[in-house]
Short mmCIF file of C-alpha atoms and ligand atoms in Angstrom, two decimals:
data_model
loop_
_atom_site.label_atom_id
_atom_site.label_comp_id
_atom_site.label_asym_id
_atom_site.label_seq_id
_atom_site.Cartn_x
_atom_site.Cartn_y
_atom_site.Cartn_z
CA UNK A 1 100.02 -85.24 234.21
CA UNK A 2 100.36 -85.14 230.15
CA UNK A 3 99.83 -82.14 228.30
CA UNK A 4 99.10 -82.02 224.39
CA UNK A 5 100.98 -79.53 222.61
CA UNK A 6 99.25 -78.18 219.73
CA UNK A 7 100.94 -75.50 217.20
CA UNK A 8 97.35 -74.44 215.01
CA UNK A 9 96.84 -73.15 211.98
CA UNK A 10 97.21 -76.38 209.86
CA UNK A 11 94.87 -77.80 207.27
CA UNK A 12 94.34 -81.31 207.75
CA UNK A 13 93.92 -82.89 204.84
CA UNK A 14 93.77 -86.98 204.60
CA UNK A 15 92.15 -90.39 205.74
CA UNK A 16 91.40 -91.82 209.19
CA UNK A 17 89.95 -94.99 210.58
CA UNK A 18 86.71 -94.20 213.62
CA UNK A 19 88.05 -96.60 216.62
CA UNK A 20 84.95 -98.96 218.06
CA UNK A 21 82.55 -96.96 220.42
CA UNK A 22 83.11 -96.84 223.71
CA UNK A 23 79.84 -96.27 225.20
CA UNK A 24 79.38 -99.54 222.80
CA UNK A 25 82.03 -101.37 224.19
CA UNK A 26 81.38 -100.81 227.77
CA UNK A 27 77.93 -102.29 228.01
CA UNK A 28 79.40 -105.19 225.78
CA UNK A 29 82.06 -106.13 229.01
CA UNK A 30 79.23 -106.09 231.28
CA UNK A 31 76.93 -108.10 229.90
CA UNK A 32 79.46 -111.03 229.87
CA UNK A 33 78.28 -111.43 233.60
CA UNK A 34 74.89 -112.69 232.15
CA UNK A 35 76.08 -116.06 231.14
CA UNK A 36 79.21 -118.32 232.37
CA UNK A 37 79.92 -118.96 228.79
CA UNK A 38 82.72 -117.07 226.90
CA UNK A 39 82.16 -113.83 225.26
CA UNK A 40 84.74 -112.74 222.56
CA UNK A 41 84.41 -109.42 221.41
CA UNK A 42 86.30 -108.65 218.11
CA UNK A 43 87.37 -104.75 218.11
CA UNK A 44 87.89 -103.22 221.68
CA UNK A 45 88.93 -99.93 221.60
CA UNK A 46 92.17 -99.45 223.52
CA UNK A 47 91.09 -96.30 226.23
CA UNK A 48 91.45 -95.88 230.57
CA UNK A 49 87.83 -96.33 230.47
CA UNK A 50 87.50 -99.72 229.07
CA UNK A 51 90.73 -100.77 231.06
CA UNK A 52 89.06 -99.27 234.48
CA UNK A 53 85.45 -101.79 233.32
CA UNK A 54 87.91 -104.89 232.56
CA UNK A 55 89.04 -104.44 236.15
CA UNK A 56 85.90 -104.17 237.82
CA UNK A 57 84.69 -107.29 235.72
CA UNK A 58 87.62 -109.35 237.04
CA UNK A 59 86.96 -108.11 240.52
CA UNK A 60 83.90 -109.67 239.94
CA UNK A 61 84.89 -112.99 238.63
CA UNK A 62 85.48 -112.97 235.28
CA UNK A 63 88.88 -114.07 233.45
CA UNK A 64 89.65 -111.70 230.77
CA UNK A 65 92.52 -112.60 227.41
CA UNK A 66 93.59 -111.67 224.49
CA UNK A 67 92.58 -113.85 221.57
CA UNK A 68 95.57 -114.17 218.77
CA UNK A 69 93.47 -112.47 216.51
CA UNK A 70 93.45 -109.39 219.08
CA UNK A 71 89.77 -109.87 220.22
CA UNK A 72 88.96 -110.27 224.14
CA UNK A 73 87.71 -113.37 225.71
CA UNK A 74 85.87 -112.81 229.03
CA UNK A 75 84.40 -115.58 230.81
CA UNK A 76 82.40 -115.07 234.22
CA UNK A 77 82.17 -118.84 235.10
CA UNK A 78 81.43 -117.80 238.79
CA UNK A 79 80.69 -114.46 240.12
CA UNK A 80 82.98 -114.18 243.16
CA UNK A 81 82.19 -110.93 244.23
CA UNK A 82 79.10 -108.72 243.97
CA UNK A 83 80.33 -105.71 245.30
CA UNK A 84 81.67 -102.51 242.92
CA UNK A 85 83.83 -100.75 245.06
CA UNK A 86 83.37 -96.55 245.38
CA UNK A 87 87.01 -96.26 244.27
CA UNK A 88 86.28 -97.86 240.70
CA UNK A 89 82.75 -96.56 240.65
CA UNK A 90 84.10 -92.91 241.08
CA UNK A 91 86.15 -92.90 238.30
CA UNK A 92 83.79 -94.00 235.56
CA UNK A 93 80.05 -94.12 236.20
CA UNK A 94 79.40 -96.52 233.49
CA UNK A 95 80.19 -99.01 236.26
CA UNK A 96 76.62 -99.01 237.78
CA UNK A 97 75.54 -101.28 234.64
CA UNK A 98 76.87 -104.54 236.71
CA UNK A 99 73.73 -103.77 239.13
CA UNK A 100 71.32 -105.23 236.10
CA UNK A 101 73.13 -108.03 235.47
CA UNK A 102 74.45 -108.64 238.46
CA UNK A 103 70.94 -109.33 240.21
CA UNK A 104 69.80 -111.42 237.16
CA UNK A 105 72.69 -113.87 237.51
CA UNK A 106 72.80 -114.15 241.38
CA UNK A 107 70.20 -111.67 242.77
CA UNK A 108 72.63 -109.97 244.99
CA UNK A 109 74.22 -106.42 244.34
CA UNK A 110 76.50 -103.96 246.06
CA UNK A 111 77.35 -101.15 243.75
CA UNK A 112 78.64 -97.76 244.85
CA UNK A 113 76.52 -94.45 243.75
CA UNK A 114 78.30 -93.03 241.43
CA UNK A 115 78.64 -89.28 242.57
CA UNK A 116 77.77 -86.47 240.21
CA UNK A 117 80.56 -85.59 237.57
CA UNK A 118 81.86 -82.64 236.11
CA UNK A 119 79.21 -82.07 233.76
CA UNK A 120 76.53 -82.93 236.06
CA UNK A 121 74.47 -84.62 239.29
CA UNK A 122 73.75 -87.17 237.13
CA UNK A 123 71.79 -89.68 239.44
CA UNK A 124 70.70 -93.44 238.81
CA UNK A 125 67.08 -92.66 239.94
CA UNK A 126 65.27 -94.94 236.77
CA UNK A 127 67.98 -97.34 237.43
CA UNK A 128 66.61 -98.19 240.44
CA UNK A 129 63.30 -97.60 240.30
CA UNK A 130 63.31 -100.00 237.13
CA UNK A 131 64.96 -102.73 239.17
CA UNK A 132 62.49 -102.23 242.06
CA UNK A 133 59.52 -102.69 239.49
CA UNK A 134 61.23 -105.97 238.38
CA UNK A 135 61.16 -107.56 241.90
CA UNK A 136 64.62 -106.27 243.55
CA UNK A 137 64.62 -105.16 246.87
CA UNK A 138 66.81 -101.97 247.27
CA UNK A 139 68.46 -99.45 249.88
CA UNK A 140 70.97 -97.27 250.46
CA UNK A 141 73.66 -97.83 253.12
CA UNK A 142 76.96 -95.36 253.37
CA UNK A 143 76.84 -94.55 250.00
CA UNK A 144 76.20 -98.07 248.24
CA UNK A 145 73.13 -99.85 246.47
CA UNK A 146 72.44 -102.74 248.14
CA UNK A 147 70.27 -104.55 246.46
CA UNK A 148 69.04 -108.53 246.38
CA UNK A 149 65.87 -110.06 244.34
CA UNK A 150 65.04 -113.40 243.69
CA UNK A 151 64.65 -114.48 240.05
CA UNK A 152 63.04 -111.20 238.16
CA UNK A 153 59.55 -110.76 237.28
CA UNK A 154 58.75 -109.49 233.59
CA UNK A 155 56.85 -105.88 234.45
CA UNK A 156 55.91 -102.86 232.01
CA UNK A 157 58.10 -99.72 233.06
CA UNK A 158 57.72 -96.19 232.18
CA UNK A 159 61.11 -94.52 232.16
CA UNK A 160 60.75 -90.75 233.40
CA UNK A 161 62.98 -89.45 231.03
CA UNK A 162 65.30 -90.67 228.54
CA UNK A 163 68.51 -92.65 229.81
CA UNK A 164 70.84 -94.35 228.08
CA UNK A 165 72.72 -96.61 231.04
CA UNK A 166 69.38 -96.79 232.37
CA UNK A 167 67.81 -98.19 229.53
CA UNK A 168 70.38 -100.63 229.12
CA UNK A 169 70.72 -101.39 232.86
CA UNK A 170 67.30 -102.49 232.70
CA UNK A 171 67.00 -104.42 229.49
CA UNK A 172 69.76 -106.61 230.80
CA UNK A 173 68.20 -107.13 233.86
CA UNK A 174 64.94 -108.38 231.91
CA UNK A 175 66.82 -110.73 229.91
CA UNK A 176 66.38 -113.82 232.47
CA UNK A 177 63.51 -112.42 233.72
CA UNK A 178 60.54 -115.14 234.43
CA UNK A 179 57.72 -113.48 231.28
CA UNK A 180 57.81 -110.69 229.33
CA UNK A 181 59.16 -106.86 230.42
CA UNK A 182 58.68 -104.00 228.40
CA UNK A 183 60.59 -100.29 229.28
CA UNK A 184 58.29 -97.51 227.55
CA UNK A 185 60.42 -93.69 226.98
CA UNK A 186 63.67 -96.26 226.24
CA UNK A 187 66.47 -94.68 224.95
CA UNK A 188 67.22 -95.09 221.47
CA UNK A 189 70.95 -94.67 220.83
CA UNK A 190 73.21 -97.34 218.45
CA UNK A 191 75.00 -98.25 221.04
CA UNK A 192 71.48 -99.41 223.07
CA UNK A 193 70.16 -101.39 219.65
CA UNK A 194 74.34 -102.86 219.53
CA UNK A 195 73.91 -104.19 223.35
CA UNK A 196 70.29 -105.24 222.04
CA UNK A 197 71.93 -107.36 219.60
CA UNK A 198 74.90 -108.91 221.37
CA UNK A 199 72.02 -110.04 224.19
CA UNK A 200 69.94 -111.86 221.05
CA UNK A 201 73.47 -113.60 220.07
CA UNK A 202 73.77 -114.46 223.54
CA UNK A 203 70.14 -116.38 222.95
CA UNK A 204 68.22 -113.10 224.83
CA UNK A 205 64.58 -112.23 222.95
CA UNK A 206 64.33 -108.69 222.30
CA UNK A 207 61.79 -106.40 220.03
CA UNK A 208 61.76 -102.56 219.46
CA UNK A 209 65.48 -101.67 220.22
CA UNK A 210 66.37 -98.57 218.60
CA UNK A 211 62.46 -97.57 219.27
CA UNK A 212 61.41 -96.00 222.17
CA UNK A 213 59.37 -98.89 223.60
CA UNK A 214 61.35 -102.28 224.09
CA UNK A 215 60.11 -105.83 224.74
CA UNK A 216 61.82 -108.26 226.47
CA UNK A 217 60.81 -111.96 226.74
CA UNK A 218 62.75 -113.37 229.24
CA UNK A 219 64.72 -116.91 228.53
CA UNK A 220 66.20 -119.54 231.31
CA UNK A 221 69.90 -118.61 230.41
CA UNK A 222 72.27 -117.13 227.99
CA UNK A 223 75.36 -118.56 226.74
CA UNK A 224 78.30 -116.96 224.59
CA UNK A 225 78.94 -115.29 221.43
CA UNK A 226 81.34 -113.45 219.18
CA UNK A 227 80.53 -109.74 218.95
CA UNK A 228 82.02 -106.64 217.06
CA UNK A 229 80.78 -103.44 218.47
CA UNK A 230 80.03 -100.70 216.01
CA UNK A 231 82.18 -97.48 215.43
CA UNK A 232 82.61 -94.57 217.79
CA UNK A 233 80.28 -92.12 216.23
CA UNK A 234 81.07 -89.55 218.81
CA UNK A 235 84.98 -89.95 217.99
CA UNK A 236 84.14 -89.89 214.33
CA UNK A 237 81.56 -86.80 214.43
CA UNK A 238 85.06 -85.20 216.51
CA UNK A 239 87.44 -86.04 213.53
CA UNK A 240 85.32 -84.55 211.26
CA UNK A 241 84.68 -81.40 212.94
CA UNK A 242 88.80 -81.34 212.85
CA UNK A 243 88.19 -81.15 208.60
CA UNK A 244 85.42 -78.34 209.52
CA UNK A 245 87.23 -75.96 211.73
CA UNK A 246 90.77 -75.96 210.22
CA UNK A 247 89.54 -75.59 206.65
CA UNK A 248 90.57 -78.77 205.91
CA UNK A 249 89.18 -81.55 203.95
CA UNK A 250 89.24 -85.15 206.07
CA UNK A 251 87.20 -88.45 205.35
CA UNK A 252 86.72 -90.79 208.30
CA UNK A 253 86.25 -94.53 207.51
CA UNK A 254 85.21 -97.35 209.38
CA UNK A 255 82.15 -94.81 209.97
CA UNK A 256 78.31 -95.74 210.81
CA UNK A 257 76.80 -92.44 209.10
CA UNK A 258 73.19 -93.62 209.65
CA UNK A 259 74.21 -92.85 213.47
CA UNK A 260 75.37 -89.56 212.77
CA UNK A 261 72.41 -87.38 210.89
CA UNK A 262 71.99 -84.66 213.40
CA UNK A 263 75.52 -84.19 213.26
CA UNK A 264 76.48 -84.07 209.71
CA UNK A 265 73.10 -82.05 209.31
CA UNK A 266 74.60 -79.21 211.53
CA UNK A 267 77.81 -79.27 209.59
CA UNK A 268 76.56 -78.72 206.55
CA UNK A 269 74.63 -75.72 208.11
CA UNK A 270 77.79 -74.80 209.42
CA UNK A 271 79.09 -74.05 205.79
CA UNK A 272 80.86 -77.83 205.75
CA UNK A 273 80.67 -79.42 201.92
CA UNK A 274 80.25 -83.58 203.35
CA UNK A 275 80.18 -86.44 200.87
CA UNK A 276 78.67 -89.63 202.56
CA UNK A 277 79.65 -93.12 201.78
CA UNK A 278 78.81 -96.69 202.74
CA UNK A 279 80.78 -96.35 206.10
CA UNK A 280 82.90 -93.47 205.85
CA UNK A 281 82.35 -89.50 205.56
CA UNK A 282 84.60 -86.63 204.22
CA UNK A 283 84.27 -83.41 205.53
CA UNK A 284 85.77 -80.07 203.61
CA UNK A 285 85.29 -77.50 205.94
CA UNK A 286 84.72 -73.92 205.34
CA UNK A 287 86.57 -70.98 204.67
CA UNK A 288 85.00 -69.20 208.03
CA UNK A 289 82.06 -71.44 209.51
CA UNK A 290 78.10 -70.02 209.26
CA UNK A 291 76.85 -69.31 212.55
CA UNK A 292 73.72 -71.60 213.08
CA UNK A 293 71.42 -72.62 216.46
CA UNK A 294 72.23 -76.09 218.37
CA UNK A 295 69.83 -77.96 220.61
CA UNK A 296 71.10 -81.04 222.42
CA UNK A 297 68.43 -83.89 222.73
CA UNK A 298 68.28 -87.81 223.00
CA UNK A 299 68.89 -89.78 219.70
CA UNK A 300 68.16 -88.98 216.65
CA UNK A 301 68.57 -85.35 217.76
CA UNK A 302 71.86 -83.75 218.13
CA UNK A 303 74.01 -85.33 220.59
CA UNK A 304 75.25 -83.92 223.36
CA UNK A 305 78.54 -85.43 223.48
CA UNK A 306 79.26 -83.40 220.37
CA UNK A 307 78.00 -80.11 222.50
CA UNK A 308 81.37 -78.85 222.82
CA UNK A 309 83.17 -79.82 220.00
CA UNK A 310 80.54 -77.82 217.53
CA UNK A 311 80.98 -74.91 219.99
CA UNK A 312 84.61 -74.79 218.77
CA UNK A 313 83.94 -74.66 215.46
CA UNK A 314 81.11 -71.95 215.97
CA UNK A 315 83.05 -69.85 217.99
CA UNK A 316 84.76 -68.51 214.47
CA UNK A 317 81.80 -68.33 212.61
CA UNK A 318 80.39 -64.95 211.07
CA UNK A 319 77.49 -64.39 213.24
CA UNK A 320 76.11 -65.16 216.56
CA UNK A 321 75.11 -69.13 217.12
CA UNK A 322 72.60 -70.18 219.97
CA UNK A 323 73.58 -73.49 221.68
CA UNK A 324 71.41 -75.02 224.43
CA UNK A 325 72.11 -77.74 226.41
CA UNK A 326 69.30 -79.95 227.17
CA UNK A 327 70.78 -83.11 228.80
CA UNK A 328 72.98 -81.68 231.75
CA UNK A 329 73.00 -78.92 233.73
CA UNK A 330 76.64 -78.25 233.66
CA UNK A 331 78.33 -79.09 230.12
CA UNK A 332 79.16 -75.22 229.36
CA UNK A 333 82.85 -75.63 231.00
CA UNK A 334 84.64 -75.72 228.14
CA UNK A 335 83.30 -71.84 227.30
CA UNK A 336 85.52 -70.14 229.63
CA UNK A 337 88.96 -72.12 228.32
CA UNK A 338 87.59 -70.79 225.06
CA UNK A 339 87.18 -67.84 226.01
CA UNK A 340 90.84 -67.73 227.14
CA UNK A 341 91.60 -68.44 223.41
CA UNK A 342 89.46 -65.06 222.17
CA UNK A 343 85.91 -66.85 221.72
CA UNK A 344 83.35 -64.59 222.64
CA UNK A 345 80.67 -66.71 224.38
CA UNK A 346 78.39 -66.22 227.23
CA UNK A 347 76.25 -68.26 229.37
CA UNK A 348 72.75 -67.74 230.06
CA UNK A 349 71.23 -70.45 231.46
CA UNK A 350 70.86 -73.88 229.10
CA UNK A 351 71.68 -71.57 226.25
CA UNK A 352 75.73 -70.47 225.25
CA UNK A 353 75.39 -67.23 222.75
CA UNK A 354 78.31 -67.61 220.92
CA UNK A 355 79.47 -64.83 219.06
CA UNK A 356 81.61 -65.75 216.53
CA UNK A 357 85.44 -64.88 215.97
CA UNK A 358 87.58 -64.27 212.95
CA UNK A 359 90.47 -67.00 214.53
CA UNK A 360 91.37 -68.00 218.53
CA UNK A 361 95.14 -67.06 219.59
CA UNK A 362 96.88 -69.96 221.41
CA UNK A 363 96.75 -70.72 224.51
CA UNK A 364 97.36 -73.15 227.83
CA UNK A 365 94.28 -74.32 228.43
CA UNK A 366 92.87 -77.33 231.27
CA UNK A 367 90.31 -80.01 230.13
CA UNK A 368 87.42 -80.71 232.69
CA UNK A 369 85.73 -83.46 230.86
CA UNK A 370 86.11 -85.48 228.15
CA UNK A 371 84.43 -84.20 225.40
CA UNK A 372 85.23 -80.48 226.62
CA UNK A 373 88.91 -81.67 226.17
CA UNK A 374 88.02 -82.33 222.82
CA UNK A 375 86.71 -79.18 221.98
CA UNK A 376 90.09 -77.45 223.27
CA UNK A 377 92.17 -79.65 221.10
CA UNK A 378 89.62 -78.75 218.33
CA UNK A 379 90.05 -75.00 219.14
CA UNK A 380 94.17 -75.40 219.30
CA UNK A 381 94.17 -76.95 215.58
CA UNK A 382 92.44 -73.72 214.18
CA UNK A 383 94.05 -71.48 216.64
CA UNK A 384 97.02 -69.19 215.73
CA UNK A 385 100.17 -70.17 217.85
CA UNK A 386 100.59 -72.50 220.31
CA UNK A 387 97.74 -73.95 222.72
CA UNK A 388 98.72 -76.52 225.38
CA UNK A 389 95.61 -78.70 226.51
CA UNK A 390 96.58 -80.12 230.24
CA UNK A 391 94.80 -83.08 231.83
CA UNK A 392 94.74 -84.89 228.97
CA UNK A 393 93.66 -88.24 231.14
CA UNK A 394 90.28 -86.82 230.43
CA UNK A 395 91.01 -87.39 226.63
CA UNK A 396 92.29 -90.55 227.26
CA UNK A 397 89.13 -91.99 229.04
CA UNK A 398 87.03 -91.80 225.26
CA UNK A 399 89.58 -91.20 222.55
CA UNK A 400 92.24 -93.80 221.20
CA UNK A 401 95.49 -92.00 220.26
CA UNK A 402 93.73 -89.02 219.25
CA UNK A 403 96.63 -86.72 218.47
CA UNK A 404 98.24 -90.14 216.28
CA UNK A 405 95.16 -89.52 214.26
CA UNK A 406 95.71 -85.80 214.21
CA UNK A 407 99.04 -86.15 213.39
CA UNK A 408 98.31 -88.55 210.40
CA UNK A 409 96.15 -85.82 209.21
CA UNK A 410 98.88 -82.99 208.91
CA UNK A 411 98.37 -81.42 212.58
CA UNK A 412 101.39 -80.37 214.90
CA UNK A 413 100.37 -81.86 217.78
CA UNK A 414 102.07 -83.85 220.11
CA UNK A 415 102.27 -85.01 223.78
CA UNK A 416 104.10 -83.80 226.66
CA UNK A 417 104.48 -86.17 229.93
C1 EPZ B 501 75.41 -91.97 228.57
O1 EPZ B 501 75.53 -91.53 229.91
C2 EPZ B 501 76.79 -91.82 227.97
N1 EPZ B 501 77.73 -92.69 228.69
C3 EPZ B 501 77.22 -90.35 228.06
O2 EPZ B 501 78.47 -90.24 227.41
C4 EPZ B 501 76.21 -89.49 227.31
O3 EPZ B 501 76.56 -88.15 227.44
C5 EPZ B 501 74.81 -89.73 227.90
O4 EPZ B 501 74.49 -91.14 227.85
C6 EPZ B 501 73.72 -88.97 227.14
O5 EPZ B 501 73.74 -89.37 225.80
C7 EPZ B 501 77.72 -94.02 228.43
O6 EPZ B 501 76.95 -94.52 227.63
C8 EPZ B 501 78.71 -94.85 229.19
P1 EPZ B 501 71.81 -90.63 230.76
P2 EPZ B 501 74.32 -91.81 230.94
O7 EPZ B 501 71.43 -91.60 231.81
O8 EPZ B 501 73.61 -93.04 230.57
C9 EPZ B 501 69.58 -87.84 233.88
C10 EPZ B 501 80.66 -89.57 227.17
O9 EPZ B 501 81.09 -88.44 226.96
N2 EPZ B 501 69.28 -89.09 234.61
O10 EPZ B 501 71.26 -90.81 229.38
O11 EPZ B 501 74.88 -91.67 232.31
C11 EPZ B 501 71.06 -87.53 233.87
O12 EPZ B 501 71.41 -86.82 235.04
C12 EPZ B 501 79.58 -89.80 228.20
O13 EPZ B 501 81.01 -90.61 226.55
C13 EPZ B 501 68.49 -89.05 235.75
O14 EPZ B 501 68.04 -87.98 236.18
O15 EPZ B 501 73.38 -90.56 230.65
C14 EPZ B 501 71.21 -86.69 232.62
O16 EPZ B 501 70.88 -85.36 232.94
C15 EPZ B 501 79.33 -88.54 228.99
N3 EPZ B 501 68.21 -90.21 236.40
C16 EPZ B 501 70.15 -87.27 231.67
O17 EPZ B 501 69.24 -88.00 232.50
C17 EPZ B 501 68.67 -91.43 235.98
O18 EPZ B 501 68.37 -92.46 236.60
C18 EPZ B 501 70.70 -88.24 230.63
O19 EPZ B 501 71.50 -89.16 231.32
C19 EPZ B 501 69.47 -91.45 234.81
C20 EPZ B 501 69.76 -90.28 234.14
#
C-alpha cells in the first residue's frame, strides 16, 4: 500500500486550481440511468471513487467514453442489470443512489446495504422509507434491498433528519413520478442544488433546491444533456487550511466561495487573513493559529468533512478549542494519530478539547478515512521532521493528486509505493 512522505516545516506559498466535487460528480453518473439518452459531463474529477461508480454504472448497462475534449459520455440505452453487488457497494456507499433511479426507470432494484464505515453506522433508513412513501415495495433479503414499484406516485415526505444521499436518492426517484412530490427537512448542500440542476437540463421540474423543502413535478421522461459539476469545496476548504497551518499564504482558484462561508468564517477566527474573489480564495495563515469552538452541522453550517482538517490546524493554536461532532458518531479517529504527533486532544463524547501545541514532531502515522487522512497530511506539512501518512488509498478515494498540488505549492511531499 502507498505511503506519503512528508518532510514539514515548509511555507507554502503559491496558486492552485480546486478539482470538480466529488460528492458532485457522483450523483451526476447516476442519474444518467434516468434517461437512455447521452449524458456528457464536462470536468470529472480523476479519483478511485468515481472509477469504482463508472463500474457499477456499466454493470448496469451503461456505455461509458471519453469525449476528445476530455468530458465523459455515458449512455444507459438499456438497463441490463438491476442488481449492485455487496462487493462494489462495500467499498463506496455512494452506490445506494442507483436504488432511486433505478426503480423510476424500470421499477426493479437489488442494491446491497451498504455496511457502516469507519466514521460511522451510517444507515439508509430515509432512503427507504422515502421510496416506500412513493409507491415501492421493499425488503430485506441476506443483506440486499430488494425493491420493485410500478410507475411512482408524487407524495409529500418528511425527512427525519437531514441527508444528503437521501435527499438526492429521493428527488431522483420523483423525477418520473406520475404528479407532484415534495421532500420537507431536504438537505441543502451545492452539490444537492448541482444534481437539482443537471435533472432540469435533463427536462426534470424542480423548485426549492438549495432550500430545505423541494418540489418535484414529475415529467414522462428525461433525455440528455451536457453538464459541468461545480468545484470540490471540501478539497478547496483542505488546500486552504494547508496556507493556514504552515504559515503560508495560498490562493485556490477554480473556487465556489459562496459554498464555503462556514469555513472561511472559522479561518478567519482562527487568526487566517483571507481575501475572497469571484471564484478563487487566498489564505495567509497565521503566525500560531487562535484557538476557537467548532460545531459540525448540515449546510450552511460548518461541514463536517472539514471536521478533521480544522482539528489540525487547532491543535497548534494558543489556547484550548472545543470541536463537536454533530453528524457521526465516530469521526474523532484522526485525534489519536495526532496525538502521536504531540497534539494534546481528548475525547469526551461529540466534543474533542483540543489543547493547543506550539508545533507537532513527525511522525508515521495510518489514515482511517478520507478526510482524517487529510488532516494527517495537514499535520505533517506544519510538523517538524518527517511524518509518513500510510493507507493513502483513503486519500485517493476524494482527492486528485493531492501531494502534486502540495508540491506545486513548495511542500516536500512525495509518494512511496
Ligand atoms: C454525504 O454522505 C457525503 N457523501 C459525505 O461525504 C458527507 O460527510 C455527508 O453527506 C454529510 O455531509 C456523498 O455525498 C457521497 P448523510 P451521506 O446521509 O449522504 C444519518 C466524504 O468525506 N443517516 O447526510 O451518506 C447518517 O448516519 C463523505 O466525502 C441516517 O440515520 O451522509 C449520518 O449520521 C463522507 N439515515 C447523518 O444522517 C439515513 O437514511 C448524515 O448522513 C441517512 C443518513
Amino acid at each position: 500500500m502507498a505511503s506519503l512522505e512528508i518532510e514539514g516545516g515548509v511555507r507554502l506559498k503559491g496558486q492552485v486550481p480546486s478539482s470538480p466535487a466529488k460528492n458532485a460528480a457522483l450523483p451526476a453518473l447516476v442519474a444518467s440511468l434516468l434517461t437512455a439518452e447521452p449524458v456528457v459531463l464536462e470536468n470529472l474529477p480523476a479519483l478511485a471513487d468515481v472509477r469504482t461508480i463508472s463500474q457499477l454504472l456499466e454493470r448496469l448497462g451503461a456505455e461509458l467514453s471519453q469525449e476528445p475534449d476530455g468530458a465523459t459520455r455515458v449512455q444507459v440505452r438499456q438497463v441490463k442489470s438491476h442488481e449492485a453487488p455487496y462487493e462494489l457497494v462495500s467499498t463506496m456507499r455512494a452506490s445506494v443512489l442507483v436504488l432511486g433511479p433505478l426503480l423510476a426507470r424500470t421499477g426493479l432494484a437489488r442494491v446491497a446495504l451498504p455496511g457502516g464505515c469507519a466514521i460511522g453506522l451510517r444507515p439508509i433508513d430515509q432512503h427507504l422509507k422515502g421510496l416506500k412513501r412513493l409507491g415501492a415495495d421493499i425488503g430485506i433479503q441476506n443483506g440486499y434491498v430488494e425493491a420493485r414499484s410500478s410507475r411512482f406516485k408524487g407524495c409529500r415526505m418528511t425527512l427525519d433528519l437531514v441527508t444528503v444521499t437521501g435527499t438526492e436518492n429521493l428527488m431522483m426517484a420523483a423525477v418520473l413520478a406520475e404528479g407532484t412530490t415534495v421532500i420537507e427537512n431536504a438537505a441543502r448542500e451545492p452539490e444537492v442544488v448541482d444534481l437539482a440542476r443537471l435533472l432540469e437540463a435533463m427536462g426534470a421540474r424542480i423548485e426549492g433546491a438549495g432550500t430545505e423543502r423541494i418540489e418535484i413535478l414529475g415529467v414522462p421522461e428525461l433525455g440528455g444533456c451536457r453538464h459541468r459539476v461545480i468545484p470540490d469545496r471540501i478539497e478547496t476548504g483542505t488546500l486552504l487550511v494547508a496556507g493556514a497551518i504552515t504559515g503560508g499564504d495560498v490562493t485556490v482558484t477554480n473556487a465556489a466561495p459562496r459554498n464555503l462561508s462556514a469555513l472561511l468564517a472559522k479561518l478567519e477566527e482562527a487568526g487566517a487573513l483571507l481575501e475572497v474573489g469571484e471564484d478563487w480564495v487566498r489564505c495567509r495563515g497565521p503566525e500560531r493559529p487562535s484557538p476557537t469552538d467548532v460545531i459540525t452541522s448540515p449546510f450552511p453550517g460548518f461541514p463536517t468533512d472539514m471536521q478533521a482538517q480544522v482539528m489540525s490546524l487547532l491543535g497548534l493554536a494558543d489556547g484550548l478549542s472545543r470541536i463537536t461532532e454533530t453528524i457521526f458518531e465516530n469521526r474523532f479517529m484522526h485525534a489519536a494519530e495526532l496525538n502521536r504527533m504531540g497534539a494534546r486532544i481528548e475525547i469526551d463524547g461529540a466534543t474533542a478539547l483540543v489543547q493547543g501545541v506550539s508545533h507537532y514532531q513527525g511522525a508515521p502515522v495510518m489514515a482511517t478515512d478520507l478526510r482524517a487522512s487529510a488532516s494527517l497530511v495537514l499535520a505533517g506539512l506544519a510538523a517538524k521532521g518527517r511524518t509518513e501518512v500510510s493507507r493513502v488509498y483513503h486519500l485517493d478515494r476524494g482527492y486528485e493528486r493531492l501531494e502534486a498540488k502540495l508540491q506545486a505549492l513548495g511542500a516536500r511531499i512525495r509518494r512511496i509505493p
